[in-house]
Coordinates of C-alpha atoms in Angstrom, one line a residue:
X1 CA -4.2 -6.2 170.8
X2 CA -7.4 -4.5 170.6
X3 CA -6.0 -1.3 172.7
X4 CA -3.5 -0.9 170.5
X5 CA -5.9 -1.3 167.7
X6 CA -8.0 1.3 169.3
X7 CA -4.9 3.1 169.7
X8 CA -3.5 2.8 166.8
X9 CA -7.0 4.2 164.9
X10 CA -7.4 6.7 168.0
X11 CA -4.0 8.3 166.2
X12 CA -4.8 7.4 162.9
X13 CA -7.9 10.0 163.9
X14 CA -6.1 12.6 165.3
X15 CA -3.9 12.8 162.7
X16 CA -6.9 13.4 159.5
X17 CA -8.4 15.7 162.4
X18 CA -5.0 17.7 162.4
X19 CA -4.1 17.2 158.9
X20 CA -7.7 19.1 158.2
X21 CA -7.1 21.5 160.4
X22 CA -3.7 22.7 158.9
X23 CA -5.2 22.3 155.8
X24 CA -8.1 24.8 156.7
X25 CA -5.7 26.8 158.4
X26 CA -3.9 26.7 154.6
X27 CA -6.8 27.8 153.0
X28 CA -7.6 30.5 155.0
X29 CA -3.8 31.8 155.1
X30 CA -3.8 31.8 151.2
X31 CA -7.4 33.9 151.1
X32 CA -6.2 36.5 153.8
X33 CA -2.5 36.3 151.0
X34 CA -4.8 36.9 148.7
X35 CA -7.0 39.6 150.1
X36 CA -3.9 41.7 151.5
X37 CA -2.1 41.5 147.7
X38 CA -5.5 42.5 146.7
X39 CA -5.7 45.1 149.0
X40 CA -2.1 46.1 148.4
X41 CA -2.5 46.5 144.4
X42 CA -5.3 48.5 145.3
X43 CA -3.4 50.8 147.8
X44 CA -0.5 50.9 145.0
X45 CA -2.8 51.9 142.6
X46 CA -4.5 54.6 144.5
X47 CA -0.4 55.7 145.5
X48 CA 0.6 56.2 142.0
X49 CA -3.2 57.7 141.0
X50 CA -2.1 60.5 143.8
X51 CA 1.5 60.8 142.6
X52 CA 0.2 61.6 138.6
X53 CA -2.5 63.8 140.3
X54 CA 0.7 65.5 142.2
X55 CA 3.1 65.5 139.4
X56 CA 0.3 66.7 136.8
X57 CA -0.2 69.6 138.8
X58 CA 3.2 70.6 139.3
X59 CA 3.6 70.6 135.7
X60 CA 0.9 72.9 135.3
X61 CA 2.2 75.1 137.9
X62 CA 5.6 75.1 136.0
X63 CA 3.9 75.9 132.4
X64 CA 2.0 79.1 134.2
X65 CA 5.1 80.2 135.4
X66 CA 7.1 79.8 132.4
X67 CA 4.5 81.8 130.2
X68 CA 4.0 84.1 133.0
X69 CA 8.2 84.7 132.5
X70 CA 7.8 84.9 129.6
X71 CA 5.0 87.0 128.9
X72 CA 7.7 89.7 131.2
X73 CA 10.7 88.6 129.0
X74 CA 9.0 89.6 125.9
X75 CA 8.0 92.5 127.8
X76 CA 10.8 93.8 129.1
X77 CA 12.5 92.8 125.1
X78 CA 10.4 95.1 123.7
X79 CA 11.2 97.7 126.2
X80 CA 14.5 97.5 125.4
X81 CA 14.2 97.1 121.5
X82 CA 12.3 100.2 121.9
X83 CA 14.9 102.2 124.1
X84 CA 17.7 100.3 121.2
X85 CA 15.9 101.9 118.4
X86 CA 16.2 105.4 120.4
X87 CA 19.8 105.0 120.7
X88 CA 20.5 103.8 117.1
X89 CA 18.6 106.5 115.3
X90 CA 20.2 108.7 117.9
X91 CA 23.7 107.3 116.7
X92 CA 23.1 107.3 113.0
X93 CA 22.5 110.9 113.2
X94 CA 25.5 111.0 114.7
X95 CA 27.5 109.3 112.6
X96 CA 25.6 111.4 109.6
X97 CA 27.3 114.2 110.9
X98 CA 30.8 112.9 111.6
X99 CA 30.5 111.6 108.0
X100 CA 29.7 115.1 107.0
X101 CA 32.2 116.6 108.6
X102 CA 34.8 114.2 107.2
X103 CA 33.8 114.6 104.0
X104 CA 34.0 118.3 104.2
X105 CA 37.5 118.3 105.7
X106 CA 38.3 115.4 103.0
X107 CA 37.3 118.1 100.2
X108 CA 39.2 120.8 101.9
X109 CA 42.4 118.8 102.2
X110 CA 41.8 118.2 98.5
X111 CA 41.3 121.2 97.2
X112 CA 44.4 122.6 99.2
X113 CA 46.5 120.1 98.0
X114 CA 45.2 121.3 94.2
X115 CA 46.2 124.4 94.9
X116 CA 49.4 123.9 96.2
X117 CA 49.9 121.1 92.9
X118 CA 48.5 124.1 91.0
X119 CA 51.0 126.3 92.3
X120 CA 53.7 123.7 91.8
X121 CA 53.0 122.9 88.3
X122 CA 52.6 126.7 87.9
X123 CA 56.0 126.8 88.6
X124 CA 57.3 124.2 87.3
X125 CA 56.0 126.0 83.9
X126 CA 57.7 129.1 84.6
X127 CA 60.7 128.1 85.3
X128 CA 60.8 125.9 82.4
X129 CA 60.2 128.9 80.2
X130 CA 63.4 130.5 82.2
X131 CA 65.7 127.4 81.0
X132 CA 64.0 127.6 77.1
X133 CA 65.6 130.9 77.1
X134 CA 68.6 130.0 78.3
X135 CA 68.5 126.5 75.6
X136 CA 67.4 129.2 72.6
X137 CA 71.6 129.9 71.7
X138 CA 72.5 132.9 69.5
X139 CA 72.7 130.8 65.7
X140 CA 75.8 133.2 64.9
X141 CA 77.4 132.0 68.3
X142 CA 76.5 128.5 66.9
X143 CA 78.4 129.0 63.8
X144 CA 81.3 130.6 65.9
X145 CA 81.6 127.6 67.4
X146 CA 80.8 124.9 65.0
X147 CA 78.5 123.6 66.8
X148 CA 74.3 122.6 65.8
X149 CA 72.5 122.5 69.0
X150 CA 69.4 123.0 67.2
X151 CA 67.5 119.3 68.5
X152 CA 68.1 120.7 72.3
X153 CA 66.2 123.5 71.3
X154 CA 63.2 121.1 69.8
X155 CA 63.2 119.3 72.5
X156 CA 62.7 122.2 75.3
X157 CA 59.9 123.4 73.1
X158 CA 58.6 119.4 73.4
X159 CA 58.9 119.7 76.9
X160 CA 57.2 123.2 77.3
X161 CA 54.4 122.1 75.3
X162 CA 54.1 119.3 77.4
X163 CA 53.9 121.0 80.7
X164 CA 51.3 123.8 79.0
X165 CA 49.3 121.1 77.9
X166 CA 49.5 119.3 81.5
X167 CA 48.2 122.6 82.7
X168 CA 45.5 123.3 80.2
X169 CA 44.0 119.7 81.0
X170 CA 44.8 120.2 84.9
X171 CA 42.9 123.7 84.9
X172 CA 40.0 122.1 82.8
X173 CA 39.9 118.7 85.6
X174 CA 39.8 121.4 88.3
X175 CA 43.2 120.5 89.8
X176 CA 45.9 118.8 88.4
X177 CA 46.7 115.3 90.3
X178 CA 50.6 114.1 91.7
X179 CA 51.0 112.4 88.4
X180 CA 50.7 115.7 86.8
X181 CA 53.4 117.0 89.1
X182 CA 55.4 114.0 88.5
X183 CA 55.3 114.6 84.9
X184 CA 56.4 118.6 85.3
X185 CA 59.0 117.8 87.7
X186 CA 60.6 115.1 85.6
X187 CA 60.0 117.3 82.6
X188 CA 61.6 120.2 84.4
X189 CA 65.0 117.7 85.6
X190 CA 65.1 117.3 81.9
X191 CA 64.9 120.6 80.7
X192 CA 67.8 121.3 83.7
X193 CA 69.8 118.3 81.6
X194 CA 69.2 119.8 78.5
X195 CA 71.0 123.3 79.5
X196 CA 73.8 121.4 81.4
X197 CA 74.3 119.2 78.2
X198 CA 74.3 122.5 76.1
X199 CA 76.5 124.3 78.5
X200 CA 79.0 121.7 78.4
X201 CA 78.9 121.1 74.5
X202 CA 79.2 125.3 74.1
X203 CA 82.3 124.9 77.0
X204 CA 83.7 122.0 75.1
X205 CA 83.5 124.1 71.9
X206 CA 85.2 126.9 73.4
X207 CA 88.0 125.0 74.6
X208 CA 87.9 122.7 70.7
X209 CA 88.5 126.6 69.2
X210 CA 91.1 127.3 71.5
X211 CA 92.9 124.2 70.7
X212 CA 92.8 124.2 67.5
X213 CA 94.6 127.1 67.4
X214 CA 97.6 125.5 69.4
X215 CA 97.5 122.5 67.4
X216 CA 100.6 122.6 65.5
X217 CA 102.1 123.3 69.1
X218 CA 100.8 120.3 70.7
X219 CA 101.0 117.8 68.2
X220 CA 104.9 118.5 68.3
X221 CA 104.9 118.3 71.6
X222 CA 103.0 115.1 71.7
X223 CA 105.8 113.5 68.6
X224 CA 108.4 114.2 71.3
X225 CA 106.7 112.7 74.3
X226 CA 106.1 109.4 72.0
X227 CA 109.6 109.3 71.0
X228 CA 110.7 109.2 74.4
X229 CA 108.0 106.6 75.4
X230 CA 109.2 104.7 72.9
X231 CA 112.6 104.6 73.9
X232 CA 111.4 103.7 77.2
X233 CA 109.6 100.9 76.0
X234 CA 111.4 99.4 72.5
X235 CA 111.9 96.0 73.9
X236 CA 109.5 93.4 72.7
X237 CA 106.5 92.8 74.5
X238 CA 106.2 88.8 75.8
X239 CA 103.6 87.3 73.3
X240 CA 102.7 88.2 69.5
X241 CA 99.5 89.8 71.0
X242 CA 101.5 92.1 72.8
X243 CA 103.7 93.5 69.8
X244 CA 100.1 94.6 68.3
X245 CA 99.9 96.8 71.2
X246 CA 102.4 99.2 70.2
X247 CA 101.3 102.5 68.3
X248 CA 102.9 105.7 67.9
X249 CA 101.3 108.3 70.8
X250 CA 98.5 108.1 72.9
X251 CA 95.5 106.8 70.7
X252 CA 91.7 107.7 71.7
X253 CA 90.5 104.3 70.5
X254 CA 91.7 100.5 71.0
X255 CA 93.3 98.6 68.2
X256 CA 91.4 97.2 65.4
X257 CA 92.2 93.7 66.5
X258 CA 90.8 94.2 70.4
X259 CA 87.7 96.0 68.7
X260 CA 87.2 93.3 65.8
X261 CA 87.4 90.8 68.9
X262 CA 85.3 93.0 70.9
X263 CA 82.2 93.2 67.8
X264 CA 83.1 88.9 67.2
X265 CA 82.1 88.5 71.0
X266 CA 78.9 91.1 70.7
X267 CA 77.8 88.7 67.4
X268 CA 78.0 85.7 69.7
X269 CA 76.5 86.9 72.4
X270 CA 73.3 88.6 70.2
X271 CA 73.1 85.1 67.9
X272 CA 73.0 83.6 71.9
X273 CA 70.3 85.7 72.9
X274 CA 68.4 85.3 70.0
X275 CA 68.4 81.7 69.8
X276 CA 67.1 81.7 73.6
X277 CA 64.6 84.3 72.9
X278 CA 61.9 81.4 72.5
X279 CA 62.6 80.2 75.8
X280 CA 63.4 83.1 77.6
X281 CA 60.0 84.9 75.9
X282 CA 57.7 81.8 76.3
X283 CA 54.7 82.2 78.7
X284 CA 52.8 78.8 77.8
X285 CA 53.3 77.9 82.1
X286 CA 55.4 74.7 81.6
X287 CA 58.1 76.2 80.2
X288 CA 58.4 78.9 82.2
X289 CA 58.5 76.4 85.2
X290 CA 61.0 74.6 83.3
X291 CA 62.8 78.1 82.2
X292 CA 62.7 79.7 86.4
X293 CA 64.1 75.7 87.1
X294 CA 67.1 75.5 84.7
X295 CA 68.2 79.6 85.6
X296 CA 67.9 78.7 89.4
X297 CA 70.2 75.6 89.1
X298 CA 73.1 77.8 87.6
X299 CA 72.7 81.5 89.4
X300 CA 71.9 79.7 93.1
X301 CA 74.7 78.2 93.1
X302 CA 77.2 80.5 92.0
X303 CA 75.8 83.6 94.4
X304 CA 76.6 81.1 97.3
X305 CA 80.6 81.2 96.4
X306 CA 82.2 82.2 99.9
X307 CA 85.8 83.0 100.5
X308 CA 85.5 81.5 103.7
X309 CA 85.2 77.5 102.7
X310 CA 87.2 75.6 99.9
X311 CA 84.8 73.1 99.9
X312 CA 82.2 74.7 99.3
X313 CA 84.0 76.4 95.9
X314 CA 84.4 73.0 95.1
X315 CA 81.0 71.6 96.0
X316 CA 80.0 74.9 93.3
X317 CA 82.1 74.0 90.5
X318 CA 81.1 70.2 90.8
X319 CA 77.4 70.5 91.3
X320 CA 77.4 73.2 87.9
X321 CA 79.7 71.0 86.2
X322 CA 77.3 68.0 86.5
X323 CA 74.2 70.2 85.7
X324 CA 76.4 71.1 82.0
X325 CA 77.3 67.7 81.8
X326 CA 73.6 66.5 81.5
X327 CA 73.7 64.9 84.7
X328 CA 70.4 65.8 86.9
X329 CA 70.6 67.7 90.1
X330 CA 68.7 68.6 92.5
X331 CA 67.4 72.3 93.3
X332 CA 65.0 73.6 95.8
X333 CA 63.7 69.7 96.4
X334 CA 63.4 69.5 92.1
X335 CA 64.8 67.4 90.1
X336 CA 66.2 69.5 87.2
X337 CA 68.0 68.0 84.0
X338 CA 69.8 70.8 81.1
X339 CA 67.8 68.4 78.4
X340 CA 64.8 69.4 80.0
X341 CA 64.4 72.0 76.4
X342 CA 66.0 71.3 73.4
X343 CA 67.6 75.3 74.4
X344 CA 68.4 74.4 77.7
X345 CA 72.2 74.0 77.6
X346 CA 72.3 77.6 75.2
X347 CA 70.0 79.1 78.0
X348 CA 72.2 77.8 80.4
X349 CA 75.3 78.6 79.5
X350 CA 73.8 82.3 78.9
X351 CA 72.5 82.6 82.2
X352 CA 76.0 81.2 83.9
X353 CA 78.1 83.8 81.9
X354 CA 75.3 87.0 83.0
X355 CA 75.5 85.6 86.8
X356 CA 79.6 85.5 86.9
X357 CA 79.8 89.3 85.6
X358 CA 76.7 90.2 88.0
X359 CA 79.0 88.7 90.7
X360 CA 82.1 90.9 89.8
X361 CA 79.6 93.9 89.6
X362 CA 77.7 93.4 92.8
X363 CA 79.9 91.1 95.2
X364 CA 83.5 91.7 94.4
X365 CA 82.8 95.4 94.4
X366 CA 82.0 95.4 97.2
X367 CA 84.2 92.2 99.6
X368 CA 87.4 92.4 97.0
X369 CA 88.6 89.1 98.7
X370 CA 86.2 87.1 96.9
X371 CA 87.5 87.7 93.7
X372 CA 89.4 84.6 93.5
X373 CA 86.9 81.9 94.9
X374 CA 84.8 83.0 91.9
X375 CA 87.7 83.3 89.2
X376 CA 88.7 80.1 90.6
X377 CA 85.0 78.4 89.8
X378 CA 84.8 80.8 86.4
X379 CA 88.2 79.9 84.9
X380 CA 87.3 76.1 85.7
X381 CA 83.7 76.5 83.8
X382 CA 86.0 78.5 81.2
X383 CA 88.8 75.6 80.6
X384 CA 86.0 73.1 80.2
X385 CA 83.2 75.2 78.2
X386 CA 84.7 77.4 76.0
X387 CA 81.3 78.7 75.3
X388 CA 80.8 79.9 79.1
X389 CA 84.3 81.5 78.5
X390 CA 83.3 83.5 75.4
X391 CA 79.9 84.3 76.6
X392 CA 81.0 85.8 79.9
X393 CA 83.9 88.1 78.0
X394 CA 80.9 89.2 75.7
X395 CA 78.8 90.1 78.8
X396 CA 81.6 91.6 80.7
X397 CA 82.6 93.8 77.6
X398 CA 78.6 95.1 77.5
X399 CA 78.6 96.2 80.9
X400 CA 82.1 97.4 81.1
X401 CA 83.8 98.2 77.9
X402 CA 86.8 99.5 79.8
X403 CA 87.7 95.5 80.0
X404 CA 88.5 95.3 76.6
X405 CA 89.6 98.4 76.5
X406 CA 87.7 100.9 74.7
X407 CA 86.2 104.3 75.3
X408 CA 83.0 104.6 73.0
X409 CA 82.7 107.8 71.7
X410 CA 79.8 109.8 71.1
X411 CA 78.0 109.4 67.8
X412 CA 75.0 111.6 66.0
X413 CA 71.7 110.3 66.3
X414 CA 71.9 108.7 70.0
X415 CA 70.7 110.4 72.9
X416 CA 72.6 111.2 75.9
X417 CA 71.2 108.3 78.1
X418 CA 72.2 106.2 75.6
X419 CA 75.4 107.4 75.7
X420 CA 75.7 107.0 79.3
X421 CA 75.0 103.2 78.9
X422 CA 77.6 102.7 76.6
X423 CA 79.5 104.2 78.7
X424 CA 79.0 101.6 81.7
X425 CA 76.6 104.1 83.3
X426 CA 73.3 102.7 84.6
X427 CA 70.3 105.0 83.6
X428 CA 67.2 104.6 85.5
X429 CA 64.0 106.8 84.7
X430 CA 66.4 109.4 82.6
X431 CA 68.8 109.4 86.3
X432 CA 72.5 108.6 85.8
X433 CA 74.0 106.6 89.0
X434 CA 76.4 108.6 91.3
X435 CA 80.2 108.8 90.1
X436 CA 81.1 106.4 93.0
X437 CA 78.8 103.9 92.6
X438 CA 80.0 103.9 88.6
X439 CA 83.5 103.4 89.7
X440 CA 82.3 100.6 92.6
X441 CA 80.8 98.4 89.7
X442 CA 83.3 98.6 87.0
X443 CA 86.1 98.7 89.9
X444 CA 84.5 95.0 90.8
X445 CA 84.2 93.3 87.4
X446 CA 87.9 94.7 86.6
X447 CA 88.7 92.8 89.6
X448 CA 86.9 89.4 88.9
X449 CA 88.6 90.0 85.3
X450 CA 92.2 90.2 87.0
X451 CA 91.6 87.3 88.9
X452 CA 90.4 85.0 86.4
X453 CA 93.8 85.4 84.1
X454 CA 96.0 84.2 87.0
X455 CA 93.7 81.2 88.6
X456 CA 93.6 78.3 87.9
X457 CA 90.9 75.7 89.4
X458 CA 93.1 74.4 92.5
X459 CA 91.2 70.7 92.0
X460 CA 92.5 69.5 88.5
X461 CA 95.2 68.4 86.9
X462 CA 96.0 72.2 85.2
X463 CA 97.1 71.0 81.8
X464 CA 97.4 72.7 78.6
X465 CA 97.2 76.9 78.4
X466 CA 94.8 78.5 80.9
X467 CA 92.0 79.6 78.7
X468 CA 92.8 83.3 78.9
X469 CA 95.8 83.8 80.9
X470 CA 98.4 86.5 81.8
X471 CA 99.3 87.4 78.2
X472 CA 95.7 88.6 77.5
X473 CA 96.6 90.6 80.8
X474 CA 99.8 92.0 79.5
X475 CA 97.8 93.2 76.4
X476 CA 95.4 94.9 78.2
X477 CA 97.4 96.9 80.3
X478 CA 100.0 98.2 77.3
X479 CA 96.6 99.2 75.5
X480 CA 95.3 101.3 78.2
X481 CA 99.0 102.8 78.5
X482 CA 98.4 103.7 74.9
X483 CA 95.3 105.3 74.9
X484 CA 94.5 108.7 76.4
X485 CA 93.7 108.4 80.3
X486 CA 89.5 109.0 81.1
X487 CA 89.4 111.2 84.5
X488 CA 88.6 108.9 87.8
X489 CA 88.4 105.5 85.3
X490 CA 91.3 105.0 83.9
X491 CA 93.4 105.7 87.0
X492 CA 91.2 103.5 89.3
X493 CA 90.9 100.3 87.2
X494 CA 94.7 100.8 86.5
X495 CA 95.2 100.1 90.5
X496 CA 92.7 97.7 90.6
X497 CA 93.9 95.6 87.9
X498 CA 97.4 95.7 89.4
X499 CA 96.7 95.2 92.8
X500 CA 94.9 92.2 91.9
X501 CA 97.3 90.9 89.0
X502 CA 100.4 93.0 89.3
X503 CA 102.1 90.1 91.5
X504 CA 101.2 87.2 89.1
X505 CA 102.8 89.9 86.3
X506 CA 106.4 90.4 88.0
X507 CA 106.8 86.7 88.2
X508 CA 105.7 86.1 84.6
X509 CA 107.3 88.9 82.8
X510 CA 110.2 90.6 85.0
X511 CA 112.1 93.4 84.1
X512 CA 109.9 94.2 81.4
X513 CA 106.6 94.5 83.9
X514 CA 109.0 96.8 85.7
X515 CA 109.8 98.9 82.8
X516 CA 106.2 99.1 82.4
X517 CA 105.2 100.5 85.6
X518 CA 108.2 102.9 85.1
X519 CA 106.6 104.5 82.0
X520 CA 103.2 104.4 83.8
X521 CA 104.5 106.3 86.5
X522 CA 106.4 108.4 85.2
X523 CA 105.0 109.1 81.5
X524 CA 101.9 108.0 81.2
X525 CA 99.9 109.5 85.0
X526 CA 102.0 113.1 83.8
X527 CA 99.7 113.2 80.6

């Protein structure tokens, strides 16, 4: 027991002897820890103390080059600012003398063309004093020939005071500009009109004189050519219109029941106008929005007619017939109504009637075939509008009085461009249109006229009289068989009107269309 008591404190020593060893050896492990993290910090320290040394430098190497670069980029900027400058001033005096030059050639273009407008008004001058000669008419010859041609003479004295004072202010300006030529040449085309006018008038006197000294002659002459016309023709016409027709010889004017027609329809159509003139003249902006909405939903639609689709005739006549009807439609993506303005069904109705003659004047001159597809939507509006009807026959008799028929004749006091309109001539800056293009338009509208008499709108039920059907047609054509034949017109609407209508005439009025064409062949084209 006591050995292993001596044992048992021999290992009780050790152990205290080995537990203080480890812990020394603790201790000292934990200072030489703490001594190398010491150290360590230190060495860090010194590291990163080097590092900002390094990267300090570096940086300051990297500022002296950058102002050293700089120093040679503003350097070698001056430089070239200076050698810039150099080339600039070198260029502006370039372009100072270019701009010299131009100018000088500029002027001396100028004054060339001056002188040649100088020249040309020059001569414009004195050729206008050769026509005033040729205007200034012996006063006996005058009384010779019954004729006063005295305001043609004012007027070339107008005109060649005109062009001398155009001169005098051209010479005074230095040189006269285009305008001035302009004026001398359109004074000098008017001068030029002024002797053919005169020429004409002194011809047409000559030939007066000389008639009137066959007149006894030819008005027995003409008694027997009316007696045999009128055996030709002594059967009743078709319709009470039609007896009206009948005169004794070739008359130079229509009948006073077509003309007190014709000056009813001008009455309507002026009260028309005037009652739209507050619309049509207004400029406050929302009514002319409202006035450009309600003449687009009528004239669109009627300039897109084709010949080639019935449907779309249709699709026409129903979308207009709607828009009359107060029903809203809609037009380039707008919504437009007719009660928009308290004058928007007269305005309307105005602007359908213009847009149907425009057609005949413009389209069925020139494609024929689409004569019908119109007459067809026209005679519809027609049947259901009387108004439309009435205002269309007033617009067509403006722009061609040949429809109703009559021949205005010349009156005292009106110029000759006036004239010329009357006439169905368009006048534009004191220049009548060609022959051919006269006879294109009126041929046209005499053809949408035709058409209209014999159609019918193919979609309805068709009953009751067709608002103005074949027996206007049959009066027409005895009235221009009455009246004395014009050169080019009266032949050419005569086949137009029956190559359109003359079919739908030999099935309404038989032999007695026949014996019409008889006496137009072979009496009346003679004359």
């Amino acid at each position: 027991m006591e050995v292993e008591g001596k044992i048992l404190l021999f290992e009780k020593a050790h152990k205290m002897k080995v537990k203080a060893d480890l812990q020394a050896r603790l201790d000292m492990c934990d200072q030489f820890s703490k001594a190398m993290a010491e150290k360590s910090a230190e060495q860090l320290k010194r590291f990163e103390e080097r590092m900002e040394l390094q990267h300090r430098q570096e940086k300051h190497q990297l500022l002296e080059q950058l102002v050293k670069g700089s120093k040679e980029a503003l350097g070698q900027q001056e430089k070239l600012k200076e050698e810039h400058r150099h080339r600039a001033k070198l260029l502006t005096l370039k372009l100072r003398e270019a701009e010299q030059q131009r100018q000088q050639e500029i002027e001396r273009v100028r004054q060339e063309e001056g002188r040649e407008r100088m020249r040309r008004l020059c001569s414009l001058q004195q050729e206008a004093l050769q026509l005033i000669q040729k205007i200034q008419v012996d006063y006996k010859q005058q009384e010779a020939l019954r004729v006063d041609l005295s305001a043609y003479g004012h007027r070339g004295n107008q005109i060649c005071g005109i062009l001398s004072t155009v001169v005098r202010s051209s010479s005074e300006r230095g040189y006269p500009t285009q305008d001035d030529v302009s004026l001398g040449e359109h004074s000098l085309q008017e001068m030029k009109m002024l002797v053919n006018t005169i020429e004409k008038e002194l011809a047409a006197a000559e030939e007066r004189k000389k008639a009137e000294d066959e007149a006894a002659k030819e008005k027995q002459k003409e008694a027997q050519q009316i007696q045999q016309q009128q055996a030709k023709l002594q059967t009743p016409a078709p319709t009470q219109d039609q007896k009206q027709t009948k005169r004794e010889g070739l008359q130079k004017k229509a009948s006073k029941g077509t003309l007190q027609r014709f000056l009813e329809l001008q009455k309507v159509l002026e009260l028309c106008q005037k009652v739209c003139e507050e619309l049509a003249t207004c400029k406050d902006p929302q009514t002319k929005k409202i006035r450009a909405d309600l003449q687009r939903a009528v004239t669109t639609p009627v300039s897109q007619i084709s010949s080639v689709s019935g449907s779309q005739v249709r699709d026409t006549f129903d979308k207009i017939n709607n828009f009359l009807m107060g029903k809203p439609i809609v037009s380039a993506g707008r919504t437009i109504v007719v009660s928009q303005h308290p004058l928007g069904l007269d305005f309307v109705c105005l602007k359908l009637a213009e847009k149907l003659v425009s057609q005949g004047e413009e389209e069925v001159a020139s494609h024929h075939e689409s004569a019908f597809p119109i007459a067809s939507v026209a005679s519809a509006l027609w049947e259901r509008y009387p108004k439309v009807g009435e205002l269309f026959l007033a617009n067509l008799h403006k722009k061609c009085p040949y429809a109703v028929p009559f021949y205005p004749a010349f009156q005292e006091g009106i110029s000759l461009e006036e004239y010329q309109r009357l006439l169905g001539y368009q006048v534009k800056d004191s220049i009548v249109e060609q022959q051919d293009s006269f006879l294109k338009r009126m041929s046209g509208m005499i053809r949408l006229y035709a058409a209209i008499m014999q159609v019918r709108w193919p979609y309805g039920t068709n009953q009751g009289n067709h608002p103005h059907g074949l027996n206007h047609g049959w009066l027409w054509l005895a009235q221009m068989v009455n009246m004395e034949p014009l050169s080019d017109i009266t032949a050419t609407l005569l086949f137009d009107f029956l190559e359109v209508c003359g079919n739908a005439m030999i099935r309404q009025y038989q032999d007695q269309f026949w014996k019409l064409l008889l006496l137009i062949k072979d009496q009346y084209f003679p004359t």
